[in-house]
Coordinates of C-alpha atoms in Angstrom, one line a residue:
X1 CA 0.0 0.0 0.0
X2 CA 1.4 3.4 -0.9
X3 CA 1.9 6.6 1.0
X4 CA -1.3 8.4 2.1
X5 CA -2.2 11.5 4.1
X6 CA -2.7 10.4 7.7
X7 CA -3.5 13.6 9.6
X8 CA -3.4 17.4 9.7
X9 CA -1.7 19.2 12.6
X10 CA -2.9 22.4 14.1
X11 CA -0.4 24.0 16.5
X12 CA -1.6 26.0 19.5
X13 CA -0.1 27.7 22.5
X14 CA -2.4 25.6 24.7
X15 CA -5.2 23.1 24.0
X16 CA -8.0 25.4 25.1
X17 CA -6.8 28.0 22.5
X18 CA -6.5 25.2 19.9
X19 CA -10.0 23.8 20.6
X20 CA -11.5 27.3 20.4
X21 CA -9.8 27.8 17.1
X22 CA -11.3 24.7 15.6
X23 CA -14.7 25.8 16.9
X24 CA -14.2 29.1 15.2
X25 CA -13.0 27.8 11.9
X26 CA -15.0 24.6 11.5
X27 CA -18.0 25.1 13.8
X28 CA -17.5 21.9 15.8
X29 CA -16.0 20.8 19.1
X30 CA -12.9 18.7 19.0
X31 CA -12.5 16.4 22.0
X32 CA -9.4 15.7 24.1
X33 CA -7.1 12.9 22.9
X34 CA -4.2 12.2 25.3
X35 CA -0.7 13.0 26.3
X36 CA 2.6 12.1 24.6
X37 CA 5.0 11.7 27.6
X38 CA 8.0 11.1 25.3
X39 CA 7.5 14.5 23.7
X40 CA 6.0 16.5 26.5
X41 CA 2.9 17.4 24.4
X42 CA -0.8 16.6 24.5
X43 CA -3.6 16.8 21.9
X44 CA -7.2 17.0 20.8
X45 CA -8.3 14.6 18.0
X46 CA -11.2 14.4 15.5
X47 CA -11.9 12.1 12.6
X48 CA -11.8 13.6 9.1
X49 CA -12.2 10.3 7.2
X50 CA -12.0 6.5 7.5
X51 CA -8.2 6.7 8.0
X52 CA -7.5 10.4 8.3
X53 CA -7.9 12.8 11.2
X54 CA -7.3 16.3 12.6
X55 CA -4.9 16.9 15.5
X56 CA -4.6 20.0 17.7
X57 CA -1.3 19.8 19.6
X58 CA 0.3 21.9 22.3
X59 CA 3.0 21.7 25.0
X60 CA 1.8 19.9 28.0
X61 CA 2.3 22.1 31.1
X62 CA 1.9 19.1 33.4
X63 CA 5.0 17.3 32.0
X64 CA 8.7 18.1 32.3
X65 CA 10.3 19.0 29.0
X66 CA 11.8 15.9 27.3
X67 CA 15.6 15.4 26.9
X68 CA 15.3 16.0 23.2
X69 CA 13.7 18.7 21.0
X70 CA 9.9 18.3 20.7
X71 CA 8.3 17.5 17.3
X72 CA 6.8 20.0 14.9
X73 CA 9.2 22.8 15.9
X74 CA 7.3 23.3 19.1
X75 CA 10.6 24.3 20.9
X76 CA 11.4 26.9 18.3
X77 CA 10.8 30.4 19.9
X78 CA 9.5 31.8 16.5
X79 CA 7.0 29.0 16.2
X80 CA 6.0 29.4 19.9
X81 CA 5.4 33.2 19.5
X82 CA 3.4 32.7 16.3
X83 CA 1.2 30.1 17.9
X84 CA 0.8 32.3 21.0
X85 CA -0.6 35.0 18.7
X86 CA -3.0 32.6 17.0
X87 CA -3.2 28.8 16.3
X88 CA -2.6 27.7 12.8
X89 CA -2.3 24.7 10.5
X90 CA 1.2 23.7 11.4
X91 CA 2.1 20.7 9.3
X92 CA 0.8 17.4 7.9
X93 CA 1.6 13.7 8.3
X94 CA 1.7 10.9 5.8
X95 CA 1.6 7.2 6.7
X96 CA 3.4 4.2 5.3
X97 CA 3.7 0.5 6.2
X98 CA 7.5 0.5 6.1
X99 CA 8.9 3.7 7.4
X100 CA 12.6 2.5 7.4
X101 CA 12.3 1.7 3.7
X102 CA 10.7 5.0 2.9
X103 CA 13.3 7.0 4.9
X104 CA 16.1 5.2 3.0
X105 CA 14.9 6.3 -0.4
X106 CA 13.8 9.9 0.3
X107 CA 15.7 12.8 -1.1
X108 CA 15.0 14.9 2.0
X109 CA 16.0 14.7 5.6
X110 CA 12.8 13.4 7.3
X111 CA 14.5 12.2 10.5
X112 CA 14.9 8.9 12.2
X113 CA 12.2 6.4 12.8
X114 CA 11.4 6.6 16.5
X115 CA 9.0 4.4 18.5
X116 CA 6.3 6.4 20.4
X117 CA 3.3 5.2 22.3
X118 CA 0.2 6.7 24.0
X119 CA -2.0 4.3 25.9
X120 CA -2.6 1.2 23.7
X121 CA -1.4 3.0 20.6
X122 CA 2.2 2.8 19.3
X123 CA 3.8 4.0 16.1
X124 CA 7.1 4.8 14.5
X125 CA 7.5 8.5 13.6
X126 CA 10.2 10.2 11.6
X127 CA 11.9 12.7 14.0
X128 CA 14.7 15.0 13.0
X129 CA 17.3 15.4 15.7
X130 CA 16.8 19.1 16.1
X131 CA 13.0 18.8 16.2
X132 CA 12.6 21.3 13.3
X133 CA 9.4 21.9 11.5
X134 CA 10.1 20.2 8.1
X135 CA 10.4 22.9 5.4
X136 CA 8.4 25.3 7.6
X137 CA 5.6 22.7 7.6
X138 CA 5.4 22.3 3.9
X139 CA 6.9 18.8 3.9
X140 CA 5.1 16.1 5.8
X141 CA 6.3 14.0 8.7
X142 CA 6.1 10.2 8.2
X143 CA 4.3 7.8 10.5
X144 CA 4.0 4.0 10.6
X145 CA 1.2 2.8 12.8
X146 CA 1.8 -0.4 14.8
X147 CA -1.9 -1.2 15.0
X148 CA -4.3 -3.5 13.2
X149 CA -6.9 -0.8 12.5
X150 CA -6.3 2.9 11.8
X151 CA -7.0 4.9 15.0
X152 CA -9.1 7.4 13.1
X153 CA -11.9 4.8 13.1
X154 CA -12.2 5.2 16.9
X155 CA -12.1 9.0 17.0
X156 CA -15.0 11.4 17.5
X157 CA -16.9 12.1 14.3
X158 CA -18.3 15.7 14.1
X159 CA -19.3 15.3 10.5
X160 CA -16.1 17.0 9.0
X161 CA -14.3 15.5 6.0
X162 CA -11.0 16.3 4.4
X163 CA -11.3 17.4 0.8
X164 CA -7.7 18.3 -0.2
X165 CA -4.5 20.0 0.6
X166 CA -2.9 22.9 -1.3
X167 CA 0.7 24.0 -0.9
X168 CA 1.8 27.4 -2.1
X169 CA 5.6 27.5 -2.6
X170 CA 8.3 29.7 -4.3
X171 CA 10.2 26.6 -5.4
X172 CA 7.5 24.1 -6.5
X173 CA 9.8 21.9 -8.5
X174 CA 12.0 21.3 -5.5
X175 CA 9.0 20.6 -3.3
X176 CA 7.5 18.2 -5.8
X177 CA 10.8 16.3 -6.2
X178 CA 11.0 15.7 -2.4
X179 CA 7.4 14.6 -2.2
X180 CA 7.9 12.3 -5.2
X181 CA 10.7 10.5 -3.4
X182 CA 8.3 9.4 -0.6
X183 CA 5.4 8.7 -2.9
X184 CA 3.5 11.8 -1.8
X185 CA 3.6 14.0 -4.9
X186 CA -0.1 13.3 -5.7
X187 CA -1.3 13.9 -2.1
X188 CA -1.2 17.7 -2.4
X189 CA -1.8 20.3 -5.1
X190 CA 1.4 22.5 -5.4
X191 CA 1.0 26.1 -6.6
X192 CA 4.0 28.4 -7.5
X193 CA 4.7 31.6 -5.7
X194 CA 7.1 34.4 -6.7
X195 CA 10.7 33.7 -5.7
X196 CA 11.5 34.5 -2.0
X197 CA 7.9 34.5 -1.1
X198 CA 6.8 32.8 2.1
X199 CA 5.2 29.3 1.6
X200 CA 1.9 28.4 3.1
X201 CA -0.7 25.6 3.4
X202 CA -4.4 25.4 2.9
X203 CA -6.4 22.3 3.9
X204 CA -10.0 22.1 2.6
X205 CA -12.6 20.6 5.0
X206 CA -16.3 19.9 4.4
X207 CA -18.2 20.6 7.6
X208 CA -21.8 20.5 8.7
X209 CA -21.9 24.2 8.0
X210 CA -20.3 24.0 4.6
X211 CA -16.8 24.1 3.1
X212 CA -14.1 25.6 5.3
X213 CA -10.3 26.2 4.9
X214 CA -7.6 25.7 7.5
X215 CA -4.5 27.8 6.8
X216 CA -1.0 28.4 7.8
X217 CA 0.0 31.9 7.1
X218 CA 2.6 33.4 4.7
X219 CA 5.4 34.6 6.9
X220 CA 4.1 32.7 9.9
X221 CA 7.6 31.9 11.2
X222 CA 9.1 35.3 10.6
X223 CA 10.5 37.3 13.5
X224 CA 8.5 40.4 12.7

């Protein structure tokens, strides 16, 4: 089975802020998921399809910081400041049934397959040593679930469904070549931007109130 979109990641300064953002943007309540003790984070989760979901993630104030950088750039002060100002679509994740094989053939630096668990769930996740947000969130992280059935099937269903992902980037050929190396070139629509422009994401979601768009923002990680 090939590479597929697994989930979308909304970053927030705290989970209350993130849940309120989902309510504002999609008109639905996203329930609590759980804690990632290895990463010092916790999340809210909501189904977006049979094997696809939405995650809101934030630092867990009830856990000590881990002895390594946290995922999704959450230790980066620029990312933290931007999410403090407003939650945003932070990144996306693709799944595979053989993460080590995929990491060996990729043209990009997607990190090392690391085993993570939460409750009865366990998975391998590609983690870069420095915890960076891959290509500012434009490149996906890679996950390999160690379960018989995709966890999205057990998540709360608020009637929202994923419709597509658009990536706006000043170097679309470069981005496409990296995505192609992990079998993900057909998972997102890539749109060119003028050179030196800030890349951004748009995820299209059908909701009970109609179509909505979750966005990152051009210049989201700038220091200004």
